[in-house]
Short mmCIF file of C-alpha atoms and ligand atoms in Angstrom, two decimals:
data_model
loop_
_atom_site.label_atom_id
_atom_site.label_comp_id
_atom_site.label_asym_id
_atom_site.label_seq_id
_atom_site.Cartn_x
_atom_site.Cartn_y
_atom_site.Cartn_z
CA MET A 218 22.30 -22.61 11.40
CA ARG A 219 21.58 -20.09 14.14
CA ILE A 220 21.44 -16.64 12.61
CA THR A 221 23.20 -13.80 14.43
CA LYS A 222 23.40 -11.14 11.74
CA ILE A 223 20.68 -10.08 9.33
CA CYS A 224 20.82 -7.52 6.55
CA CYS A 225 17.79 -6.05 4.82
CA ILE A 226 18.17 -4.24 1.52
CA GLY A 227 15.41 -1.62 1.21
CA ALA A 228 14.27 0.62 4.09
CA GLY A 229 10.73 1.17 2.77
CA TYR A 230 7.21 0.48 4.00
CA VAL A 231 7.94 -3.23 4.21
CA GLY A 232 11.64 -3.44 5.12
CA GLY A 233 11.55 -0.76 7.83
CA PRO A 234 8.66 -2.04 9.96
CA THR A 235 9.49 -5.73 9.43
CA MET A 236 13.10 -5.36 10.55
CA SER A 237 12.12 -3.17 13.51
CA VAL A 238 9.84 -5.93 14.79
CA ILE A 239 12.43 -8.68 14.17
CA ALA A 240 15.01 -6.58 16.08
CA GLN A 241 12.59 -6.07 18.96
CA LYS A 242 11.68 -9.75 19.21
CA CYS A 243 15.21 -11.11 18.64
CA PRO A 244 17.54 -8.97 20.80
CA ASP A 245 20.46 -11.38 20.11
CA ILE A 246 20.36 -10.80 16.38
CA LYS A 247 22.05 -7.76 14.85
CA VAL A 248 19.73 -6.33 12.18
CA THR A 249 21.09 -3.83 9.66
CA VAL A 250 18.74 -2.13 7.22
CA VAL A 251 20.42 -0.57 4.20
CA ASP A 252 19.13 1.62 1.41
CA LEU A 253 20.61 3.50 -1.52
CA ASN A 254 18.53 6.53 -0.60
CA VAL A 255 20.73 8.53 1.78
CA LYS A 256 17.94 10.85 2.90
CA ARG A 257 15.72 7.92 3.81
CA ILE A 258 18.47 6.38 5.97
CA ASN A 259 19.19 9.75 7.61
CA ASP A 260 15.49 10.06 8.41
CA TRP A 261 15.43 6.58 9.97
CA ASN A 262 18.38 7.72 12.11
CA ASP A 263 16.74 11.01 13.14
CA SER A 264 17.32 11.56 16.86
CA ASN A 265 13.58 12.15 17.27
CA THR A 266 11.91 8.85 16.33
CA ASN A 267 8.69 10.72 15.51
CA ASN A 268 10.48 11.91 12.37
CA ILE A 269 11.19 8.47 10.89
CA PRO A 270 10.13 8.43 7.21
CA ILE A 271 7.25 5.98 7.56
CA TYR A 272 4.22 6.64 9.66
CA GLU A 273 2.74 3.51 11.22
CA PRO A 274 0.97 3.41 14.59
CA GLY A 275 3.39 1.97 17.20
CA LEU A 276 6.45 1.98 14.95
CA SER A 277 8.37 4.95 16.34
CA GLU A 278 8.23 3.41 19.84
CA ILE A 279 9.78 0.15 18.60
CA VAL A 280 12.49 2.04 16.72
CA ALA A 281 13.22 4.09 19.87
CA GLU A 282 13.66 0.87 21.84
CA THR A 283 15.83 -1.04 19.37
CA ARG A 284 17.75 1.47 17.29
CA ASN A 285 21.50 1.36 17.94
CA ARG A 286 20.87 -1.59 20.30
CA ASN A 287 20.52 -4.30 17.68
CA LEU A 288 18.80 -2.35 14.89
CA PHE A 289 20.94 -0.22 12.59
CA PHE A 290 20.15 1.89 9.52
CA SER A 291 23.01 2.43 7.10
CA THR A 292 23.93 3.29 3.53
CA ASP A 293 26.96 0.99 3.59
CA VAL A 294 25.27 -1.78 1.60
CA GLU A 295 28.43 -3.80 0.93
CA LYS A 296 29.53 -4.00 4.54
CA ALA A 297 26.08 -5.11 5.66
CA ILE A 298 25.91 -7.79 2.93
CA ASP A 299 29.38 -9.04 3.77
CA GLU A 300 28.62 -9.39 7.50
CA ALA A 301 25.18 -10.99 7.25
CA GLU A 302 24.32 -14.68 7.29
CA LEU A 303 20.80 -13.95 6.08
CA ILE A 304 19.76 -11.17 3.68
CA PHE A 305 16.23 -9.94 3.10
CA ILE A 306 15.61 -8.29 -0.26
CA SER A 307 12.90 -5.72 0.26
CA VAL A 308 13.38 -3.27 -2.58
CA ASN A 309 10.46 -2.01 -4.60
CA THR A 310 9.13 -3.87 -7.63
CA PRO A 311 6.98 -1.32 -9.48
CA THR A 312 4.97 -2.03 -12.60
CA LYS A 313 7.18 -1.72 -15.67
CA THR A 314 6.94 1.63 -17.45
CA TYR A 315 8.89 0.62 -20.54
CA GLY A 316 9.66 -2.23 -22.92
CA SER A 317 7.87 -5.56 -23.10
CA GLY A 318 5.25 -6.01 -20.42
CA LYS A 319 5.00 -2.22 -20.03
CA GLY A 320 2.13 -1.26 -17.72
CA MET A 321 1.74 -4.84 -16.44
CA ALA A 322 4.84 -6.85 -15.63
CA ALA A 323 6.83 -6.22 -12.46
CA ASP A 324 10.03 -4.29 -13.01
CA LEU A 325 12.73 -6.49 -11.57
CA LYS A 326 15.73 -4.28 -12.25
CA TYR A 327 16.25 -3.44 -8.57
CA ILE A 328 16.00 -7.09 -7.60
CA GLU A 329 18.59 -8.03 -10.19
CA LEU A 330 20.89 -5.23 -9.02
CA CYS A 331 20.64 -6.54 -5.47
CA ALA A 332 21.43 -10.09 -6.60
CA ARG A 333 24.49 -8.92 -8.53
CA GLN A 334 25.74 -6.87 -5.62
CA ILE A 335 25.28 -9.79 -3.21
CA ALA A 336 27.11 -12.07 -5.65
CA GLN A 337 29.98 -9.63 -5.93
CA VAL A 338 30.45 -8.89 -2.24
CA SER A 339 29.80 -12.25 -0.56
CA LYS A 340 32.73 -14.24 0.80
CA THR A 341 30.70 -16.64 2.96
CA ASN A 342 27.59 -18.79 2.38
CA LYS A 343 24.34 -16.92 2.76
CA ILE A 344 20.58 -17.33 2.87
CA ILE A 345 18.79 -14.88 0.58
CA VAL A 346 15.17 -14.12 1.41
CA GLU A 347 12.78 -12.59 -1.11
CA LYS A 348 10.60 -10.25 0.91
CA SER A 349 9.47 -8.10 -2.01
CA THR A 350 6.44 -9.35 -3.93
CA LEU A 351 7.75 -11.04 -7.02
CA PRO A 352 6.39 -12.89 -10.01
CA VAL A 353 6.38 -16.63 -9.57
CA ARG A 354 9.75 -18.22 -10.48
CA THR A 355 11.81 -15.11 -9.77
CA ALA A 356 13.90 -17.11 -7.31
CA GLU A 357 15.20 -19.04 -10.30
CA ALA A 358 16.62 -15.86 -11.86
CA ILE A 359 18.15 -14.72 -8.59
CA LYS A 360 19.73 -18.13 -8.11
CA SER A 361 21.26 -18.17 -11.55
CA ILE A 362 22.87 -14.76 -10.97
CA LEU A 363 24.17 -15.77 -7.56
CA ASP A 364 25.45 -19.16 -8.71
CA SER A 365 27.48 -17.75 -11.56
CA THR A 366 29.94 -15.84 -9.37
CA GLY A 367 32.40 -18.70 -9.52
CA ASN A 368 33.90 -17.94 -6.10
CA GLY A 369 32.51 -21.04 -4.44
CA VAL A 370 30.10 -19.25 -2.12
CA LYS A 371 26.78 -21.14 -1.70
CA PHE A 372 23.41 -19.42 -1.59
CA GLN A 373 19.99 -20.68 -0.52
CA ILE A 374 17.01 -18.70 -1.77
CA LEU A 375 13.85 -18.47 0.29
CA SER A 376 10.59 -16.69 -0.42
CA ASN A 377 8.97 -15.04 2.59
CA PRO A 378 6.29 -12.64 1.36
CA GLU A 379 4.88 -9.97 3.62
CA PHE A 380 1.16 -9.87 4.33
CA LEU A 381 1.17 -6.72 6.42
CA ALA A 382 -1.27 -3.99 5.55
CA GLU A 383 -0.20 -0.38 5.88
CA GLY A 384 -1.68 1.47 8.81
CA THR A 385 -1.72 -1.76 10.83
CA ALA A 386 1.78 -2.97 9.90
CA VAL A 387 3.08 -3.28 13.45
CA ALA A 388 0.01 -5.13 14.71
CA ASP A 389 0.09 -7.40 11.63
CA LEU A 390 3.78 -8.18 12.22
CA LEU A 391 3.36 -8.85 15.93
CA ASN A 392 0.30 -10.98 15.40
CA PRO A 393 0.29 -12.40 11.88
CA ASP A 394 -2.44 -14.76 10.60
CA ARG A 395 0.42 -16.80 9.19
CA VAL A 396 4.07 -16.52 8.19
CA LEU A 397 4.81 -18.10 4.83
CA ILE A 398 8.26 -19.44 3.99
CA GLY A 399 9.05 -21.13 0.69
CA GLY A 400 12.28 -23.00 0.06
CA GLU A 401 13.97 -25.69 -1.95
CA ASP A 402 13.12 -29.29 -1.10
CA SER A 403 16.67 -30.43 -0.36
CA LEU A 404 18.79 -30.88 2.75
CA GLU A 405 20.27 -27.40 2.41
CA GLY A 406 16.91 -25.87 1.46
CA ARG A 407 15.19 -27.36 4.50
CA ALA A 408 18.00 -26.18 6.77
CA ALA A 409 17.71 -22.64 5.40
CA MET A 410 13.96 -22.67 5.95
CA GLN A 411 14.49 -23.86 9.50
CA SER A 412 16.85 -20.94 10.21
CA LEU A 413 14.15 -18.50 9.19
CA VAL A 414 11.41 -20.43 11.02
CA ASP A 415 13.54 -20.15 14.19
CA ILE A 416 13.64 -16.36 13.87
CA TYR A 417 9.86 -16.00 13.60
CA ALA A 418 9.30 -18.66 16.27
CA ASN A 419 10.58 -16.12 18.80
CA TRP A 420 7.08 -14.64 18.79
CA VAL A 421 4.85 -16.47 16.29
CA PRO A 422 3.22 -19.80 17.30
CA LYS A 423 4.76 -22.68 15.32
CA GLU A 424 1.44 -23.77 13.80
CA GLN A 425 1.13 -20.40 12.14
CA ILE A 426 4.47 -20.71 10.34
CA LEU A 427 3.81 -22.42 7.04
CA THR A 428 6.59 -23.86 4.88
CA THR A 429 6.04 -24.62 1.19
CA ASN A 430 7.98 -24.87 -2.03
CA VAL A 431 9.34 -21.56 -3.38
CA TRP A 432 6.85 -21.27 -6.25
CA SER A 433 3.80 -21.78 -4.02
CA SER A 434 5.06 -19.10 -1.69
CA GLU A 435 5.77 -16.58 -4.45
CA LEU A 436 2.40 -17.21 -6.10
CA SER A 437 0.41 -17.21 -2.84
CA LYS A 438 1.30 -13.59 -2.21
CA LEU A 439 -0.07 -12.50 -5.58
CA VAL A 440 -3.14 -14.68 -5.10
CA ALA A 441 -3.86 -13.29 -1.62
CA ASN A 442 -3.81 -9.72 -2.90
CA ALA A 443 -5.86 -10.62 -5.96
CA PHE A 444 -8.55 -12.25 -3.79
CA LEU A 445 -8.69 -9.28 -1.41
CA ALA A 446 -8.90 -6.76 -4.24
CA GLN A 447 -11.53 -8.89 -5.98
CA ARG A 448 -13.78 -8.62 -2.91
CA VAL A 449 -13.57 -4.84 -2.99
CA SER A 450 -14.27 -4.75 -6.73
CA SER A 451 -17.15 -7.20 -6.26
CA ILE A 452 -18.88 -5.05 -3.64
CA ASN A 453 -18.13 -1.91 -5.66
CA ALA A 454 -19.72 -3.53 -8.71
CA MET A 455 -22.83 -4.00 -6.57
CA SER A 456 -22.71 -0.42 -5.24
CA ILE A 457 -23.89 1.04 -8.52
CA LEU A 458 -26.61 -1.57 -8.82
CA CYS A 459 -27.74 -0.55 -5.31
CA GLU A 460 -27.87 3.08 -6.36
CA LYS A 461 -30.11 2.20 -9.31
CA THR A 462 -32.45 -0.14 -7.45
CA GLY A 463 -32.90 1.53 -4.08
CA ALA A 464 -30.93 -1.10 -2.17
CA ASP A 465 -28.31 0.12 0.31
CA VAL A 466 -24.87 -1.36 -0.22
CA ASN A 467 -24.02 -1.16 3.49
CA GLU A 468 -27.07 -3.25 4.32
CA VAL A 469 -26.26 -5.70 1.54
CA SER A 470 -22.66 -5.91 2.72
CA LYS A 471 -23.74 -6.62 6.29
CA ALA A 472 -26.31 -9.19 5.21
CA ILE A 473 -23.94 -11.18 3.04
CA GLY A 474 -20.93 -10.72 5.36
CA MET A 475 -22.76 -12.57 8.13
CA ASP A 476 -22.65 -15.68 5.98
CA LYS A 477 -19.66 -17.56 7.41
CA ARG A 478 -18.72 -18.77 3.96
CA ILE A 479 -18.38 -15.17 2.78
CA GLY A 480 -17.17 -13.40 5.94
CA SER A 481 -17.37 -9.71 6.73
CA LYS A 482 -13.89 -8.39 5.86
CA PHE A 483 -13.08 -6.43 2.70
CA LEU A 484 -16.69 -5.76 1.84
CA GLN A 485 -16.66 -2.02 2.46
CA SER A 486 -17.60 -0.29 -0.75
CA SER A 487 -15.45 2.70 -1.53
CA VAL A 488 -14.27 5.11 -4.16
CA GLY A 489 -11.89 2.32 -5.19
CA PHE A 490 -8.93 0.52 -3.70
CA GLY A 491 -5.48 2.06 -3.81
CA GLY A 492 -2.08 1.28 -2.33
CA SER A 493 1.14 0.00 -3.75
CA CYS A 494 0.15 -3.65 -3.96
CA PHE A 495 -3.30 -4.51 -5.26
CA GLN A 496 -3.11 -3.05 -8.74
CA LYS A 497 0.55 -3.92 -9.23
CA ASP A 498 0.13 -7.51 -8.09
CA ILE A 499 -3.01 -8.18 -10.11
CA LEU A 500 -1.43 -6.72 -13.25
CA ASN A 501 1.53 -8.92 -12.55
CA LEU A 502 -0.72 -11.98 -12.23
CA VAL A 503 -2.54 -11.03 -15.44
CA TYR A 504 0.79 -10.69 -17.22
CA ILE A 505 1.99 -14.07 -16.00
CA ALA A 506 -1.29 -15.70 -17.10
CA LYS A 507 -0.98 -14.06 -20.53
CA SER A 508 2.59 -15.15 -20.93
CA TYR A 509 1.46 -18.76 -20.43
CA GLY A 510 -1.23 -18.17 -23.08
CA LEU A 511 -4.04 -18.33 -20.50
CA THR A 512 -6.21 -15.59 -21.97
CA GLU A 513 -9.39 -16.45 -20.03
CA VAL A 514 -7.54 -16.44 -16.73
CA ALA A 515 -5.90 -13.12 -17.55
CA GLU A 516 -9.20 -11.50 -18.55
CA TYR A 517 -10.98 -12.76 -15.45
CA TRP A 518 -8.52 -11.03 -13.13
CA GLU A 519 -8.07 -7.96 -15.28
CA GLN A 520 -11.74 -7.19 -14.73
CA VAL A 521 -10.96 -6.51 -11.04
CA ILE A 522 -8.81 -3.57 -12.14
CA ILE A 523 -11.28 -2.40 -14.76
CA MET A 524 -14.03 -2.32 -12.11
CA ASN A 525 -11.78 -0.33 -9.80
CA ASP A 526 -11.01 2.26 -12.49
CA TYR A 527 -14.71 2.53 -13.26
CA GLN A 528 -15.53 3.21 -9.61
CA LYS A 529 -13.07 6.12 -9.50
CA THR A 530 -14.28 7.67 -12.76
CA ARG A 531 -17.91 7.37 -11.86
CA PHE A 532 -17.31 9.03 -8.48
CA ALA A 533 -15.69 12.02 -10.19
CA SER A 534 -18.42 12.23 -12.88
CA ASN A 535 -21.08 12.13 -10.20
CA ILE A 536 -19.55 15.21 -8.57
CA VAL A 537 -19.54 17.10 -11.87
CA LYS A 538 -23.07 16.02 -12.78
CA THR A 539 -24.46 16.94 -9.38
CA LEU A 540 -22.83 20.37 -9.37
CA TYR A 541 -24.99 21.31 -12.39
CA ASN A 542 -22.58 19.81 -14.93
CA THR A 543 -19.87 22.35 -14.30
CA VAL A 544 -17.16 22.59 -11.68
CA ALA A 545 -15.03 25.18 -13.49
CA ASP A 546 -13.55 27.54 -10.89
CA LYS A 547 -15.59 25.95 -8.12
CA LYS A 548 -13.75 25.12 -4.92
CA ILE A 549 -14.05 21.43 -4.09
CA THR A 550 -12.45 20.19 -0.88
CA PHE A 551 -10.87 16.77 -0.53
CA LEU A 552 -10.78 15.32 2.96
CA GLY A 553 -7.95 12.83 2.78
CA TRP A 554 -5.33 12.03 0.17
CA ALA A 555 -3.65 8.87 1.57
CA PHE A 556 -4.87 5.57 0.08
CA LYS A 557 -6.34 4.62 3.45
CA LYS A 558 -6.29 5.88 7.03
CA ASP A 559 -3.33 5.69 9.42
CA THR A 560 -0.68 5.86 6.73
CA ASN A 561 1.14 8.65 4.92
CA ASP A 562 1.42 6.44 1.82
CA THR A 563 -0.35 7.81 -1.27
CA ARG A 564 0.67 5.28 -3.91
CA GLU A 565 -2.25 4.60 -6.29
CA SER A 566 -4.61 6.48 -3.98
CA ALA A 567 -8.05 7.04 -5.53
CA ALA A 568 -7.74 10.73 -4.55
CA ILE A 569 -5.06 11.24 -7.22
CA TYR A 570 -7.37 10.07 -10.00
CA ILE A 571 -10.40 11.96 -8.70
CA ALA A 572 -8.27 15.13 -8.59
CA ASP A 573 -7.02 14.48 -12.10
CA ASN A 574 -10.57 14.13 -13.41
CA LEU A 575 -11.77 17.29 -11.68
CA LEU A 576 -8.74 19.30 -12.80
CA PHE A 577 -9.68 18.44 -16.38
CA GLU A 578 -12.97 20.20 -15.63
CA GLN A 579 -11.00 23.15 -14.24
CA ALA A 580 -12.14 22.80 -10.65
CA LYS A 581 -10.12 24.46 -7.87
CA ILE A 582 -9.23 21.69 -5.47
CA ALA A 583 -8.46 22.20 -1.78
CA VAL A 584 -6.89 19.27 0.03
CA TYR A 585 -6.52 18.45 3.69
CA ASP A 586 -4.92 15.21 4.88
CA PRO A 587 -3.62 14.84 8.44
CA LYS A 588 -0.41 13.03 7.33
CA VAL A 589 0.26 13.97 3.70
CA ASN A 590 2.06 17.18 2.76
CA GLU A 591 1.85 19.48 -0.25
CA LYS A 592 5.06 18.25 -1.82
CA GLN A 593 3.77 14.68 -1.96
CA ILE A 594 0.37 15.70 -3.36
CA LEU A 595 1.91 17.72 -6.17
CA SER A 596 4.42 15.02 -6.97
CA ASP A 597 1.60 12.42 -7.21
CA LEU A 598 -0.21 14.61 -9.75
CA ASN A 599 2.91 15.49 -11.69
CA TYR A 600 3.68 11.77 -11.96
CA LEU A 601 0.45 11.26 -13.96
CA ASP A 602 1.76 13.59 -16.63
CA SER A 603 -1.72 14.92 -17.46
CA ARG A 604 -0.65 18.59 -17.39
CA SER A 605 2.32 20.77 -16.47
CA SER A 606 3.45 21.08 -12.87
CA GLN A 607 2.58 24.79 -12.98
CA GLU A 608 -0.98 23.92 -13.95
CA ASN A 609 -1.21 21.37 -11.16
CA GLU A 610 0.02 23.99 -8.69
CA LYS A 611 -2.58 26.43 -9.94
CA GLY A 612 -5.38 23.90 -9.57
CA ILE A 613 -4.55 22.55 -6.11
CA THR A 614 -4.19 24.24 -2.74
CA VAL A 615 -3.06 22.14 0.18
CA PHE A 616 -4.13 23.08 3.71
CA THR A 617 -2.67 22.02 7.04
CA GLU A 618 -5.91 22.79 8.85
CA PRO A 619 -9.33 21.37 7.87
CA TYR A 620 -11.67 24.28 8.61
CA GLU A 621 -9.72 26.63 6.33
CA ALA A 622 -9.79 23.99 3.59
CA LEU A 623 -13.56 23.69 3.94
CA LYS A 624 -14.42 27.39 4.00
CA ASP A 625 -16.35 28.73 0.98
CA THR A 626 -16.28 25.36 -0.68
CA HIS A 627 -19.03 24.12 -3.01
CA ALA A 628 -18.57 20.44 -2.28
CA ILE A 629 -16.64 18.04 -0.07
CA ALA A 630 -15.22 14.71 -1.23
CA VAL A 631 -14.30 12.32 1.59
CA LEU A 632 -11.53 10.21 0.09
CA THR A 633 -9.74 8.65 3.08
CA GLU A 634 -11.45 7.18 6.13
CA TRP A 635 -9.44 9.12 8.76
CA ASP A 636 -11.25 8.86 12.12
CA GLU A 637 -10.87 12.58 12.82
CA PHE A 638 -13.30 13.47 10.00
CA LYS A 639 -16.12 11.93 12.03
CA CYS A 640 -15.49 14.34 14.91
CA TYR A 641 -15.63 17.65 13.03
CA ASP A 642 -18.10 20.38 13.91
CA TRP A 643 -20.23 19.79 10.82
CA ALA A 644 -22.76 22.53 11.63
CA LYS A 645 -19.94 25.06 11.66
CA ILE A 646 -18.61 23.69 8.37
CA TYR A 647 -22.07 23.92 6.81
CA ASP A 648 -22.33 27.60 7.77
CA SER A 649 -19.00 28.39 6.14
CA MET A 650 -19.83 26.66 2.83
CA LYS A 651 -21.44 27.84 -0.40
CA LYS A 652 -25.07 26.74 -0.68
CA PRO A 653 -26.35 24.25 -1.60
CA ALA A 654 -23.65 22.34 0.31
CA PHE A 655 -22.77 18.90 -1.04
CA ILE A 656 -20.84 16.01 0.49
CA PHE A 657 -19.66 13.07 -1.61
CA ASP A 658 -18.64 10.41 0.85
CA GLY A 659 -16.25 8.09 -0.96
CA ARG A 660 -15.80 5.94 2.14
CA ASN A 661 -19.32 5.85 3.55
CA LEU A 662 -17.73 7.22 6.69
CA LEU A 663 -20.04 9.95 7.92
CA ASP A 664 -23.47 9.88 9.49
CA GLY A 665 -25.56 10.86 6.48
CA LYS A 666 -28.85 11.32 8.37
CA GLN A 667 -27.22 13.76 10.79
CA LEU A 668 -25.64 15.71 7.95
CA GLU A 669 -28.90 15.91 6.03
CA LYS A 670 -30.59 17.30 9.14
CA ILE A 671 -28.02 20.12 9.19
CA GLY A 672 -28.84 20.92 5.55
CA PHE A 673 -26.15 19.12 3.57
CA ILE A 674 -26.97 17.23 0.40
CA TYR A 675 -25.26 13.95 1.13
CA TYR A 676 -24.15 11.33 -1.42
CA GLN A 677 -22.99 7.96 -0.29
CA ILE A 678 -21.56 5.27 -2.50
CA GLY A 679 -24.08 2.52 -3.12
CA VAL A 680 -27.13 4.34 -1.79
CA GLY A 681 -29.65 5.79 -4.22
CA ASN A 682 -30.54 9.44 -3.65
C1 UDX B 267 7.30 -3.26 -0.75
C2 UDX B 267 7.74 -4.53 -1.45
O1 UDX B 267 9.08 -4.62 -1.52
C3 UDX B 267 7.02 -4.65 -2.73
O2 UDX B 267 7.38 -5.77 -3.44
C4 UDX B 267 5.61 -4.78 -2.33
O3 UDX B 267 4.82 -5.21 -3.37
C5 UDX B 267 5.18 -3.43 -1.82
O4 UDX B 267 5.90 -3.16 -0.70
P1 UDX B 267 7.91 -0.95 -0.18
O5 UDX B 267 8.67 -1.33 1.01
O6 UDX B 267 6.53 -0.44 0.01
O7 UDX B 267 7.87 -2.17 -1.18
O8 UDX B 267 8.69 -0.03 -1.16
P2 UDX B 267 9.45 1.27 -0.84
O9 UDX B 267 8.86 1.96 0.32
O10 UDX B 267 9.59 1.97 -2.15
O11 UDX B 267 10.90 0.76 -0.37
C6 UDX B 267 11.86 0.20 -1.14
C7 UDX B 267 13.22 0.79 -0.75
O12 UDX B 267 14.26 0.10 -1.43
C8 UDX B 267 13.39 2.27 -1.09
O13 UDX B 267 13.68 2.99 0.07
C9 UDX B 267 14.55 2.29 -2.10
O14 UDX B 267 15.37 3.42 -1.96
C10 UDX B 267 15.28 1.01 -1.75
N1 UDX B 267 16.11 0.48 -2.84
C11 UDX B 267 15.59 0.29 -4.07
C12 UDX B 267 17.45 0.15 -2.60
O15 UDX B 267 17.95 0.34 -1.51
N2 UDX B 267 18.19 -0.39 -3.60
C13 UDX B 267 17.69 -0.59 -4.85
O16 UDX B 267 18.40 -1.07 -5.74
C14 UDX B 267 16.34 -0.23 -5.09
C1 UDX B 268 -2.53 -5.02 1.08
C2 UDX B 268 -2.80 -6.39 1.72
O1 UDX B 268 -3.92 -6.29 2.59
C3 UDX B 268 -1.59 -6.89 2.44
O2 UDX B 268 -1.82 -8.17 2.97
C4 UDX B 268 -0.45 -6.94 1.46
O3 UDX B 268 0.71 -7.42 2.05
C5 UDX B 268 -0.21 -5.58 0.85
O4 UDX B 268 -1.40 -5.13 0.23
P1 UDX B 268 -2.45 -2.51 1.90
O5 UDX B 268 -2.31 -2.15 0.46
O6 UDX B 268 -1.53 -1.89 2.88
O7 UDX B 268 -2.32 -4.07 2.09
O8 UDX B 268 -3.93 -2.10 2.37
P2 UDX B 268 -5.35 -2.80 2.47
O9 UDX B 268 -5.83 -2.65 3.85
O10 UDX B 268 -5.35 -4.16 1.91
O11 UDX B 268 -6.25 -1.85 1.57
C6 UDX B 268 -6.07 -1.72 0.17
C7 UDX B 268 -7.09 -0.77 -0.41
O12 UDX B 268 -8.40 -1.33 -0.42
C8 UDX B 268 -7.22 0.55 0.34
O13 UDX B 268 -7.30 1.62 -0.54
C9 UDX B 268 -8.50 0.36 1.11
O14 UDX B 268 -9.09 1.57 1.46
C10 UDX B 268 -9.32 -0.44 0.14
N1 UDX B 268 -10.42 -1.20 0.78
C11 UDX B 268 -10.13 -2.16 1.69
C12 UDX B 268 -11.74 -0.94 0.44
O15 UDX B 268 -12.01 -0.07 -0.38
N2 UDX B 268 -12.72 -1.68 1.03
C13 UDX B 268 -12.47 -2.65 1.94
O16 UDX B 268 -13.43 -3.28 2.44
C14 UDX B 268 -11.13 -2.89 2.30
#
């Protein structure tokens, strides 16, 4: 079937960019993105495309080109479902915060709500595409909800996980390593898969579009994220050993990365990985393994998370220890709050946990991030529930200009690898700081030798001092 109308439920970090690129590459297809969040939809429809709710390099230009041509943002979920031949489900699937599987399993309540709404509204046959990352065999649950409507409408369920990374989402969508589509091995299943293949084939070479069974596709997404996160935890595990032995983790990383069998990507040691996916997906994998009674498998992967938590805690303790075992009332400046550069997303950012640790020690934290505002920073801290929102407000000051944030500070923690930090006038910053002036580079971003020449005491992850 040739698709002419697509609906996407969920206008978030995945749904928004993905549908914008599909609309740009398929001008004959009408793409409607719907969301329950009225403000989010209003922001996507803002007359100035620089104000769209998600910051991704290149995205606002695509939205400017396609919006109200064949890309529409709306809160009328039912109308969009009714019209569409193919529906992407791209709602969030956070880690459960209640009940069985609390803190581990994926919370599928939004997915189920979507399935019920689709079942209720649909009058014609439809292809349903799981875009959200889901535990393996979720398609089965969706199918059973859809099939029990009794109104004779037929649904085909496909899994089409997203592999885009935030900050490079547009580039990843335009030029993906592969597109993965899982479907049922039946006449109807293969036809549904072909309809989706045809959409991507408008810009992705056919050999890079991989079709598999639904379960392989669902599981591959979790496995891909687990493998990527494992590399970061592996190099971070070595960073502390480097500090103890006099090896330099950057040199080790380069030396091993040149081995073709290992490869150079995802070997940058850091204060710990963040983002909405890695932790959630690994916990999800661990939970699935446990629920099949596979304790060893679960423990193996859980260690990736434990290592990541350790890296964050040890970074914060190192700051306290170095500042003479007390940071009470000392100003400590964070450069960066987002979980990585080129995004305004802060979900699971290491900065949140470092701040939490230092607030326990009664530090006064100053934050500057080029794309994250005060409201977001406070809401991230309040979400942890470690102290009252008034106490968080007392402990944190957010700046919209870096030099003010850095003035009279005792120490700097570099927590996001924004390029602009490399270009600061570091001699001027040194002059405005309390002495001795410390920098804790959680991203190994800055030129340590240069900084030490100016007079800074510079700490880099994975390099003994
Ligand atoms: C995505 C994927 O969906 C998730 O599975 C993956 O692991 C991480 O990335 P993301 O796009 O980042 O999620 O989430 P978010 O930015 O929170 O967007 C989800 C949107 O769905 C929100 O705007 C929310 O309002 C909307 N939503 C949620 C609905 O419209 N209906 C619902 O029932 C639930
Ligand atoms: C990830 C996956 O890469 C993507 O394929 C999937 O669809 C969603 O999850 P994302 O979370 O956007 O994407 O960011 P990613 O670039 O993978 O980085 C995750 C975290 O790891 C960041 O905090 C990053 O700073 C950190 N990281 C990454 C390191 O600490 N070292 C590295 O070498 C690479």
